[in-house]
Coordinates of C-alpha atoms and ligand atoms in Angstrom, one line a residue:
X7 CA 83.4 142.3 39.7
X8 CA 86.5 141.3 42.7
X9 CA 89.9 142.8 42.6
X10 CA 93.2 140.5 41.6
X11 CA 94.7 141.8 45.0
X12 CA 95.9 138.8 47.5
X13 CA 93.8 137.5 50.2
X14 CA 95.9 138.6 52.7
X15 CA 94.7 138.1 56.2
X16 CA 94.9 140.8 58.8
X17 CA 96.6 138.7 61.7
X18 CA 98.9 139.5 64.5
X19 CA 101.3 136.9 63.8
X20 CA 102.2 139.1 61.1
X21 CA 102.3 142.0 63.3
X22 CA 104.7 140.5 64.8
X23 CA 106.9 138.9 62.3
X24 CA 107.0 142.6 60.8
X25 CA 108.5 144.2 63.5
X26 CA 111.1 141.0 63.6
X27 CA 112.4 141.6 59.8
X28 CA 111.9 145.0 59.5
X29 CA 113.3 146.4 63.5
X30 CA 114.6 142.9 64.8
X31 CA 117.5 144.9 66.8
X32 CA 114.5 147.4 67.9
X33 CA 115.0 147.3 72.2
X34 CA 111.7 146.1 73.9
X35 CA 113.0 146.3 77.5
X36 CA 111.5 144.8 80.7
X37 CA 111.7 146.0 84.4
X38 CA 110.5 144.3 86.9
X39 CA 111.3 144.4 90.6
X40 CA 114.7 142.9 90.6
X41 CA 114.7 141.5 87.1
X42 CA 115.7 143.5 84.2
X43 CA 115.7 142.1 81.1
X44 CA 116.3 143.7 77.4
X45 CA 115.9 141.7 74.6
X46 CA 114.6 142.9 71.0
X47 CA 111.8 142.0 68.4
X48 CA 113.8 139.4 66.6
X49 CA 114.3 137.7 70.5
X50 CA 110.5 139.1 71.2
X51 CA 109.2 136.9 67.4
X52 CA 112.0 133.8 68.6
X53 CA 110.6 133.4 72.2
X54 CA 106.7 133.6 71.2
X55 CA 107.3 131.0 68.0
X56 CA 108.4 129.0 70.8
X57 CA 105.5 130.0 73.2
X58 CA 103.3 128.8 70.3
X59 CA 104.7 125.7 69.3
X60 CA 105.0 124.0 73.3
X61 CA 101.6 125.4 73.7
X62 CA 100.0 123.5 70.7
X63 CA 102.0 120.1 71.6
X64 CA 100.6 120.9 74.7
X65 CA 96.7 120.5 72.9
X66 CA 96.2 124.6 72.5
X67 CA 94.9 125.7 69.4
X68 CA 91.7 127.5 67.6
X69 CA 89.2 128.1 70.3
X70 CA 91.0 127.5 73.0
X71 CA 91.3 130.1 75.6
X72 CA 93.3 130.9 78.2
X73 CA 93.7 133.5 81.1
X74 CA 96.5 136.0 81.6
X75 CA 97.0 137.5 85.4
X76 CA 99.7 140.0 84.5
X77 CA 101.6 143.2 85.0
X78 CA 103.6 144.7 82.5
X79 CA 106.1 142.4 81.2
X80 CA 108.0 140.9 78.5
X81 CA 106.3 137.3 78.5
X82 CA 102.8 138.8 79.2
X83 CA 104.2 140.7 75.6
X84 CA 104.6 137.3 74.0
X85 CA 101.8 136.0 75.2
X86 CA 99.7 138.6 73.1
X87 CA 101.5 136.9 69.5
X88 CA 102.1 132.7 71.0
X89 CA 98.6 132.4 72.1
X90 CA 96.5 134.3 69.8
X91 CA 99.0 133.1 66.7
X92 CA 97.0 130.1 67.2
X93 CA 94.3 130.6 66.7
X94 CA 93.7 130.5 70.6
X95 CA 92.4 134.1 72.6
X96 CA 93.7 135.6 75.4
X97 CA 91.5 136.5 78.6
X98 CA 93.9 139.5 80.2
X99 CA 92.4 139.4 83.4
X100 CA 92.9 142.6 85.6
X101 CA 94.7 141.8 88.9
X102 CA 93.4 145.6 90.1
X103 CA 90.3 144.3 89.5
X104 CA 88.5 143.0 93.9
X105 CA 89.4 139.5 93.8
X106 CA 85.2 138.7 93.5
X107 CA 85.1 140.6 90.0
X108 CA 88.1 138.7 89.1
X109 CA 87.0 135.6 89.5
X110 CA 83.8 136.6 88.0
X111 CA 85.9 137.2 85.2
X112 CA 87.5 134.3 84.9
X113 CA 84.4 131.4 85.5
X114 CA 82.4 133.4 83.1
X115 CA 85.1 132.9 80.7
X116 CA 85.6 129.3 82.1
X117 CA 89.5 127.8 80.8
X118 CA 92.0 125.9 82.6
X119 CA 95.2 127.6 81.9
X120 CA 96.1 130.8 83.5
X121 CA 98.8 132.6 82.8
X122 CA 100.8 134.5 85.8
X123 CA 103.8 136.1 86.9
X124 CA 105.5 136.9 90.0
X125 CA 103.4 139.7 91.3
X126 CA 100.2 137.8 91.0
X127 CA 101.3 134.3 92.7
X128 CA 99.8 135.1 95.9
X129 CA 96.9 136.9 94.6
X130 CA 96.5 133.1 92.2
X131 CA 96.5 131.0 95.2
X132 CA 94.0 133.0 97.4
X133 CA 91.7 132.8 93.9
X134 CA 92.7 129.2 93.1
X135 CA 90.3 127.6 95.9
X136 CA 87.7 129.1 94.6
X137 CA 87.9 128.8 91.0
X138 CA 86.0 126.4 88.8
X139 CA 87.8 126.0 85.4
X140 CA 90.9 126.6 85.9
X141 CA 93.4 123.5 86.6
X142 CA 96.9 124.4 85.1
X143 CA 98.7 127.3 86.1
X144 CA 102.0 128.5 84.0
X145 CA 104.2 130.8 86.3
X146 CA 105.9 133.4 84.1
X147 CA 109.0 133.5 86.1
X148 CA 112.4 133.6 85.4
X149 CA 114.2 130.3 85.8
X150 CA 116.1 131.4 88.6
X151 CA 113.5 132.5 90.2
X152 CA 110.4 129.8 90.3
X153 CA 108.9 130.6 93.1
X154 CA 107.6 127.5 95.6
X155 CA 103.7 127.3 95.1
X156 CA 100.9 125.6 96.6
X157 CA 99.3 126.0 93.1
X158 CA 98.8 122.9 91.6
X159 CA 99.6 121.8 88.6
X160 CA 102.2 125.1 88.5
X161 CA 104.4 125.1 85.3
X162 CA 107.2 127.1 84.8
X163 CA 106.9 129.2 81.6
X164 CA 110.7 129.2 80.8
X165 CA 110.2 125.0 80.8
X166 CA 107.9 126.2 77.8
X167 CA 110.4 128.6 76.0
X168 CA 113.0 126.0 76.5
X169 CA 111.0 122.8 74.6
X170 CA 110.0 124.8 71.7
X171 CA 111.0 125.5 68.4
X172 CA 111.9 129.0 67.1
X173 CA 111.5 128.5 63.4
X174 CA 107.9 127.5 64.5
X175 CA 105.6 128.7 61.7
X176 CA 102.3 130.4 62.1
X177 CA 99.0 129.6 61.1
X178 CA 96.8 131.2 58.3
X179 CA 93.9 132.0 60.7
X180 CA 90.5 133.3 59.3
X181 CA 91.0 137.6 59.7
X182 CA 87.8 137.4 62.1
X183 CA 89.3 134.8 64.7
X184 CA 88.8 135.9 68.1
X185 CA 92.3 136.9 69.6
X186 CA 91.8 138.8 72.7
X187 CA 89.5 139.4 75.6
X188 CA 89.0 142.4 78.2
X189 CA 86.2 143.0 80.5
X190 CA 85.3 146.4 81.5
X191 CA 86.5 147.7 84.7
X192 CA 83.0 147.7 86.2
X193 CA 83.3 151.7 86.8
X194 CA 79.5 151.5 86.4
X195 CA 78.4 147.7 87.0
X196 CA 79.4 144.4 86.3
X197 CA 82.2 143.6 83.9
X198 CA 81.2 142.8 80.7
X199 CA 83.8 140.8 78.0
X200 CA 84.7 142.6 74.9
X201 CA 86.0 140.2 72.5
X202 CA 88.4 140.7 69.7
X203 CA 89.3 139.4 66.5
X204 CA 92.6 139.6 64.6
X205 CA 91.0 142.3 61.9
X206 CA 89.9 144.8 64.1
X207 CA 92.8 144.5 66.8
X208 CA 95.1 145.1 63.7
X209 CA 93.1 148.1 62.4
X210 CA 92.9 149.4 65.6
X211 CA 96.9 149.3 66.1
X212 CA 97.6 151.1 62.7
X213 CA 94.8 153.5 62.4
X214 CA 95.1 154.6 66.2
X215 CA 98.9 154.4 66.1
X216 CA 99.5 156.4 62.5
X217 CA 99.8 160.3 62.0
X218 CA 96.6 161.6 63.3
X219 CA 96.8 159.7 66.3
X220 CA 99.8 158.6 68.4
X221 CA 102.5 159.7 65.4
X222 CA 104.1 156.6 65.8
X223 CA 107.0 155.9 64.3
X224 CA 110.8 153.9 64.6
X225 CA 112.3 157.3 66.2
X226 CA 109.8 156.4 69.6
X227 CA 110.3 154.4 72.8
X228 CA 106.7 154.1 74.2
X229 CA 106.5 153.6 78.6
X230 CA 103.6 151.0 78.8
X231 CA 101.8 151.8 81.4
X232 CA 97.9 151.2 80.8
X233 CA 97.8 147.8 82.0
X234 CA 97.7 144.9 79.1
X235 CA 94.3 144.3 80.2
X236 CA 91.9 147.5 79.9
X237 CA 91.8 147.7 76.2
X238 CA 94.3 145.3 74.8
X239 CA 96.5 147.8 76.5
X240 CA 95.7 150.4 74.4
X241 CA 97.1 148.5 71.8
X242 CA 100.7 149.2 72.7
X243 CA 101.4 145.6 72.4
X244 CA 101.0 146.0 68.6
X245 CA 102.2 149.6 68.7
X246 CA 106.1 148.3 69.1
X247 CA 106.8 146.0 66.4
X248 CA 104.1 147.5 63.9
X249 CA 105.8 150.9 64.0
X250 CA 109.3 149.9 65.5
X251 CA 108.9 151.8 68.4
X252 CA 111.3 151.2 70.9
X253 CA 109.0 150.1 74.3
X254 CA 109.5 149.6 78.0
X255 CA 107.5 147.4 80.4
X256 CA 107.5 148.8 84.1
X257 CA 105.9 145.5 85.7
X258 CA 104.0 146.2 88.8
X259 CA 105.4 149.4 89.9
X260 CA 103.6 152.9 89.1
X261 CA 104.9 155.0 91.7
X262 CA 105.6 158.4 89.9
X263 CA 109.7 158.4 91.0
X264 CA 110.0 155.2 89.0
X265 CA 108.4 155.9 86.2
X266 CA 110.1 159.1 85.7
X267 CA 113.3 157.4 85.5
X268 CA 112.4 154.8 83.7
X269 CA 110.7 157.8 80.8
X270 CA 114.1 159.6 81.6
X271 CA 116.9 156.9 81.6
X272 CA 114.5 155.0 78.6
X273 CA 114.7 157.9 76.1
X274 CA 110.7 157.7 76.2
X275 CA 109.0 159.5 73.8
X276 CA 105.6 159.5 74.2
X277 CA 103.8 158.7 77.3
X278 CA 99.9 156.8 78.0
X279 CA 97.9 156.6 80.9
X280 CA 95.2 157.8 83.0
X281 CA 95.5 161.8 83.6
X282 CA 96.0 160.6 87.3
X283 CA 99.5 159.6 86.2
X284 CA 100.2 162.9 84.6
X285 CA 98.9 164.9 87.3
X286 CA 101.2 163.1 89.9
X287 CA 104.0 164.0 86.9
X288 CA 103.8 167.0 87.0
X289 CA 103.8 168.1 89.9
X290 CA 106.9 165.5 90.4
X291 CA 108.5 166.9 87.5
X292 CA 108.0 170.4 88.3
X293 CA 108.6 170.1 92.5
X294 CA 112.1 168.6 91.4
X295 CA 112.6 170.6 88.9
X296 CA 112.9 167.5 87.1
X297 CA 111.9 167.5 83.1
X298 CA 110.5 164.2 81.3
X299 CA 113.7 163.6 79.9
X300 CA 112.9 163.2 75.5
X301 CA 108.8 163.0 76.5
X302 CA 107.4 165.2 73.9
X303 CA 104.1 164.0 74.3
X304 CA 101.7 162.0 76.4
X305 CA 98.8 159.8 75.3
X306 CA 95.7 160.8 78.2
X307 CA 93.0 158.4 77.9
X308 CA 89.9 156.3 80.2
X309 CA 88.8 159.3 81.1
X310 CA 89.0 163.4 80.7
X311 CA 91.5 165.4 81.8
X312 CA 91.5 168.3 83.3
X313 CA 92.7 171.5 81.1
X314 CA 95.1 173.4 83.9
X315 CA 96.6 169.2 83.7
X316 CA 96.9 169.5 79.6
X317 CA 98.3 173.3 79.6
X318 CA 100.7 173.1 82.1
X319 CA 102.7 170.4 80.0
X320 CA 102.4 172.3 76.8
X321 CA 103.6 175.7 79.5
X322 CA 106.2 174.4 81.5
X323 CA 107.8 171.2 79.6
X324 CA 106.8 171.7 75.6
X325 CA 104.9 168.2 76.2
X326 CA 102.1 168.0 74.0
X327 CA 98.7 166.1 75.1
X328 CA 97.4 163.5 72.4
X329 CA 93.4 163.1 73.8
X330 CA 91.8 160.5 73.2
X331 CA 88.5 159.3 73.6
X332 CA 87.5 154.7 73.6
X333 CA 86.2 152.2 75.8
X334 CA 86.9 148.8 75.9
X335 CA 84.2 147.9 73.7
X336 CA 86.0 149.7 70.9
X337 CA 89.1 147.7 71.9
X338 CA 91.1 151.1 72.0
X339 CA 90.7 154.2 71.3
X340 CA 88.2 155.9 68.6
X341 CA 89.1 159.1 68.5
X342 CA 92.0 160.7 68.6
X343 CA 92.9 164.8 68.8
X344 CA 95.9 166.4 66.7
X345 CA 96.9 170.3 66.6
X346 CA 98.8 170.3 64.4
X347 CA 101.9 172.0 64.7
X348 CA 101.4 175.4 62.6
X349 CA 98.3 176.1 65.1
X350 CA 99.1 179.2 67.4
X351 CA 99.3 177.7 70.7
X352 CA 94.9 178.1 71.9
X353 CA 94.4 176.9 69.0
X354 CA 96.2 174.0 69.6
X355 CA 95.4 173.8 73.2
X356 CA 91.8 173.8 72.3
X357 CA 92.3 170.7 70.1
X358 CA 93.9 168.8 73.0
X359 CA 90.7 169.7 75.3
X360 CA 88.7 167.2 73.4
X361 CA 88.8 163.7 72.3
X362 CA 89.3 165.1 69.2
X363 CA 87.2 163.4 65.7
X364 CA 87.2 159.8 64.9
X365 CA 90.3 158.0 63.4
X366 CA 89.6 156.3 59.9
X367 CA 87.6 152.5 60.4
X368 CA 86.0 154.3 63.3
X369 CA 82.3 156.5 62.8
X370 CA 80.2 158.8 65.7
X371 CA 77.1 160.3 66.3
X372 CA 74.7 161.3 69.2
X373 CA 70.9 160.2 69.3
X374 CA 68.0 161.3 72.0
X375 CA 67.0 158.6 74.2
X376 CA 64.2 157.7 71.4
X377 CA 66.8 156.6 69.1
X378 CA 66.4 159.8 66.5
X379 CA 69.6 161.2 65.6
X380 CA 70.5 164.7 66.8
X381 CA 73.0 167.6 64.4
X382 CA 76.1 167.9 64.7
X383 CA 76.3 171.6 66.1
X384 CA 78.7 171.4 68.5
X385 CA 75.9 172.6 71.4
X386 CA 73.4 169.7 71.4
X387 CA 73.9 167.2 74.0
X388 CA 73.0 163.0 72.9
X389 CA 73.9 159.6 73.7
X390 CA 77.1 158.4 72.1
X391 CA 76.7 155.8 69.7
X392 CA 79.9 154.4 67.9
X393 CA 80.4 152.2 64.8
X394 CA 83.6 150.7 62.9
X395 CA 85.9 147.9 62.2
X396 CA 86.7 147.5 65.8
X397 CA 83.8 148.3 68.1
X398 CA 82.1 145.5 69.9
X399 CA 78.9 144.1 68.1
X400 CA 77.7 142.1 71.0
X401 CA 78.6 141.2 74.6
X402 CA 80.7 138.0 75.8
X403 CA 78.4 135.5 76.0
X404 CA 75.7 137.8 76.5
X405 CA 73.4 137.9 73.8
X406 CA 70.7 139.6 76.6
X407 CA 72.6 142.8 76.2
X408 CA 71.4 144.7 73.0
X409 CA 74.8 146.1 72.3
X410 CA 74.4 148.3 69.3
X411 CA 70.9 150.0 67.9
X412 CA 68.8 147.9 65.2
X413 CA 70.7 150.0 62.2
X414 CA 74.0 148.5 63.8
X415 CA 75.8 151.7 66.4
X416 CA 76.5 150.5 69.7
X417 CA 75.8 152.3 72.3
X418 CA 78.0 154.2 75.0
X419 CA 76.6 154.9 77.9
X420 CA 78.6 158.8 77.2
X421 CA 77.0 161.8 76.4
X422 CA 78.5 164.0 74.1
X423 CA 78.6 167.0 71.5
X424 CA 80.0 166.8 68.0
X425 CA 80.7 169.8 66.2
X426 CA 80.4 170.2 62.4
X427 CA 83.6 169.2 62.0
X428 CA 83.2 166.1 63.9
X429 CA 85.2 166.7 67.1
X430 CA 83.7 165.1 70.1
X431 CA 83.1 166.5 73.4
X432 CA 82.1 164.5 76.1
X433 CA 79.7 166.1 78.0
X434 CA 79.5 163.0 80.7
X435 CA 79.0 159.3 81.6
X436 CA 75.0 159.1 81.7
X437 CA 75.1 158.1 84.8
X438 CA 77.6 160.4 86.2
X439 CA 75.5 163.3 84.9
X440 CA 73.5 165.7 86.9
X441 CA 70.3 166.3 86.5
X442 CA 69.0 169.3 88.4
X443 CA 65.7 170.9 87.5
X444 CA 65.3 169.5 84.1
X445 CA 68.9 170.6 83.0
X446 CA 72.1 169.3 82.7
X447 CA 75.2 169.7 84.9
X448 CA 78.6 168.4 83.5
X449 CA 79.9 166.5 86.3
X450 CA 83.4 166.3 84.2
X451 CA 82.9 170.0 83.5
X452 CA 82.7 171.0 86.9
X453 CA 85.7 169.3 88.2
X454 CA 88.1 170.3 85.5
X455 CA 86.6 174.3 86.7
X456 CA 87.9 172.7 90.0
X457 CA 90.8 171.8 88.6
X458 CA 91.7 175.0 87.1
X459 CA 92.7 176.5 91.1
X460 CA 96.0 176.4 91.1
X461 CA 95.4 174.5 94.9
X462 CA 93.3 171.8 94.0
X463 CA 94.9 168.6 92.4
X464 CA 91.8 166.8 92.0
X465 CA 88.3 167.1 92.0
X466 CA 85.4 164.7 92.2
X467 CA 81.4 165.8 91.5
X468 CA 78.4 163.4 91.9
X469 CA 75.0 163.9 92.3
X470 CA 72.9 164.2 95.3
X471 CA 69.2 163.7 95.4
X472 CA 67.5 167.3 95.9
X473 CA 63.8 167.5 96.6
X474 CA 63.2 170.3 94.7
X475 CA 65.8 170.0 91.8
X476 CA 66.0 166.1 91.9
X477 CA 69.3 166.4 92.1
X478 CA 72.7 168.9 92.8
X479 CA 76.4 168.7 92.3
X480 CA 78.4 168.0 95.6
X481 CA 81.9 168.9 95.0
X482 CA 84.3 167.1 97.1
X483 CA 88.1 168.1 96.5
X484 CA 91.9 167.3 97.0
X485 CA 94.3 170.2 98.0
X486 CA 97.6 170.6 97.5
X487 CA 97.1 174.4 98.9
X488 CA 95.1 175.9 101.8
X489 CA 92.0 177.4 100.2
X490 CA 88.3 178.0 101.5
X491 CA 85.0 176.5 100.5
X492 CA 84.1 180.1 99.8
X493 CA 86.7 180.8 97.3
X494 CA 86.7 177.6 95.9
X495 CA 83.2 178.8 95.2
X496 CA 84.3 181.9 93.4
X497 CA 86.3 180.9 91.7
X498 CA 84.3 178.4 89.8
X499 CA 81.4 181.4 90.0
X500 CA 83.8 182.8 87.3
X501 CA 83.7 179.8 84.9
X502 CA 80.0 178.0 85.0
X503 CA 76.5 179.3 85.2
X504 CA 75.2 180.5 88.7
X505 CA 73.0 177.2 88.3
X506 CA 76.1 174.6 88.3
X507 CA 77.6 175.8 91.6
X508 CA 78.2 172.9 93.9
X509 CA 75.8 173.1 96.9
X510 CA 78.5 171.9 99.1
X511 CA 82.4 171.3 98.8
X512 CA 84.1 168.9 101.4
X513 CA 88.1 168.5 101.2
X514 CA 89.0 165.4 101.6
X515 CA 92.6 163.9 101.6
X516 CA 92.4 161.7 98.6
X517 CA 89.5 160.3 96.1
X518 CA 89.3 157.0 95.7
X519 CA 90.8 155.4 92.4
X520 CA 89.3 152.7 90.5
X521 CA 91.0 149.7 88.8
X522 CA 92.4 151.3 86.1
X523 CA 93.0 154.2 88.0
X524 CA 90.1 156.5 87.1
X525 CA 88.1 158.3 89.7
X526 CA 85.7 155.2 91.1
X527 CA 82.7 157.6 91.7
X528 CA 80.6 154.2 92.4
X529 CA 83.0 153.5 95.7
X530 CA 82.2 158.0 96.3
X531 CA 78.5 157.5 96.3
X532 CA 78.6 154.1 98.2
X533 CA 81.1 156.4 100.9
X534 CA 78.0 158.6 100.9
X535 CA 75.8 156.3 101.3
X536 CA 76.8 155.1 104.1
X537 CA 77.7 158.2 105.8
X538 CA 81.5 157.9 105.4
X539 CA 81.6 161.2 104.0
X540 CA 79.2 163.7 103.9
X541 CA 79.5 166.9 102.3
Ligands
ADP606 P1 84.8 151.7 82.6 O1 83.6 152.0 81.9 O2 84.5 150.8 83.0 O3 85.5 153.1 82.9 P2 86.0 151.8 80.6 O4 87.3 151.7 80.4 O5 86.3 150.3 79.2 O6 85.1 150.7 81.3 O7 85.9 153.2 80.1 C1 85.3 153.5 78.7 C2 84.6 155.0 79.5 O8 85.6 155.6 79.7 C3 83.6 155.9 78.4 O9 82.6 155.4 78.0 C4 83.3 157.2 78.8 O10 82.6 157.4 80.2 C5 85.1 156.9 79.6 N1 86.2 157.8 78.4 C6 87.2 157.0 77.8 N2 88.1 158.2 77.2 C7 87.6 159.5 77.7 C8 87.6 160.9 77.4 N3 89.0 161.3 77.2 N4 87.2 161.9 78.4 C9 86.7 161.9 79.2 N5 85.7 160.1 79.2 C10 86.2 158.9 78.7

């Protein structure tokens, strides 16, 4: 027997209209270079409707795909609604990828229209002669600053807004309609596309934004540091209107001093980003004795955060860490740590250290190399698999890749343990784990141990082939104070098993980071192969 509820599809246009109706005067602040714009959800929704109606007049609709090559601005946010609300799909290309990979993702998706902004116009001009399908560029610039460009068929975005109808009514779509396309950042190979639908995107934002996740409400102000092109901007584009939280969009600039200013002046309560961002911010706040304003929590995702950083944020500034695990294929987060306020400090830190438990709508399990499911005993490591309402079933136009097991669990490429209470601990990426003498050494755990030394700012551990042990760990470290190799070895010897100790340590001025701010271990391996970085 079917229930008698109304048929109410979960659509992104409903998220926007929810924000416009209930939180119409909550601010969206967009600061891109000289252009500082303050609007609110009512205005944002009207502009998104105008955009949608203009696009429809130009022939865009269900099944059309368009792309964006842009930083986090209010116009880019409008695309998330104006394009998807029509039933069209927005591919958020990542301007931080190497040009060849940007070309690959756009050509592979094969659309005709690309939205760019004032900070990506030069990049687009350099790519344009090689882009096989793009015929039209829509420049998201302020009206009085529409730049001169060599791009063919460059149209002003603000003209589309002016021409549009602010009373446009959104079509009622099937909630399984595709809305957004993100590619993996290629940390471990050629980018692969995850094509999200409205239903999964809405459920992901509802579940990750709620109490045991980001804990969002209309009390919050979020600084949108993660690029909208990375895992749907970690659902931040939807959090604002869904929870009535203020959004501050920082444009291209990402230096610490600037972000700190935005945090303080914008009354930011929650700061999301990869650990590198929060490591630099921590040092900046400590060195300059500048607290981070109203910010009471950071959301750390994308890669393992050093424990020393989590502790220092709490100890020095009372800032708690919400730690999440996710991947492009899981839309944004799938598990998150939640440390109840009543927990004693040490217990709370233990909780923050792990990427937590699955949120409702996501499930996790681990399996051995033959696919047999392994126990949730907190010690047995296995290949992490995930399933749920916002996990990918397959890759965009890559049917040859088997994304899931036969019973529908997605392969993640991570090695993890799960404890009896369903708490996840990532051991490593399968490709980064160091296989030494038939045993595994976690590069992430070794990096974390190194970063516990106060003189170490950042560390990267990679495997080097070894004639007897198959692989051995080599540690590259960035020091912030004087330290010798022997001192660091002695520090590590206190924290990890003896056979984990790196065969050599090399101090470097900086380590390479990939297009989403994560350590680029592939680059480190290439440098080693090329003899540029010798242990
Ligand atoms: P890429 O694989 O190209 O980096 P993603 O951004 O989709 O692209 O990365 C997903 C991967 O990031 C996960 O499979 C995992 O290896 C890593 N990751 C994400 N969150 C965490 C975390 N909290 N701890 C450790 N690793 C993480």
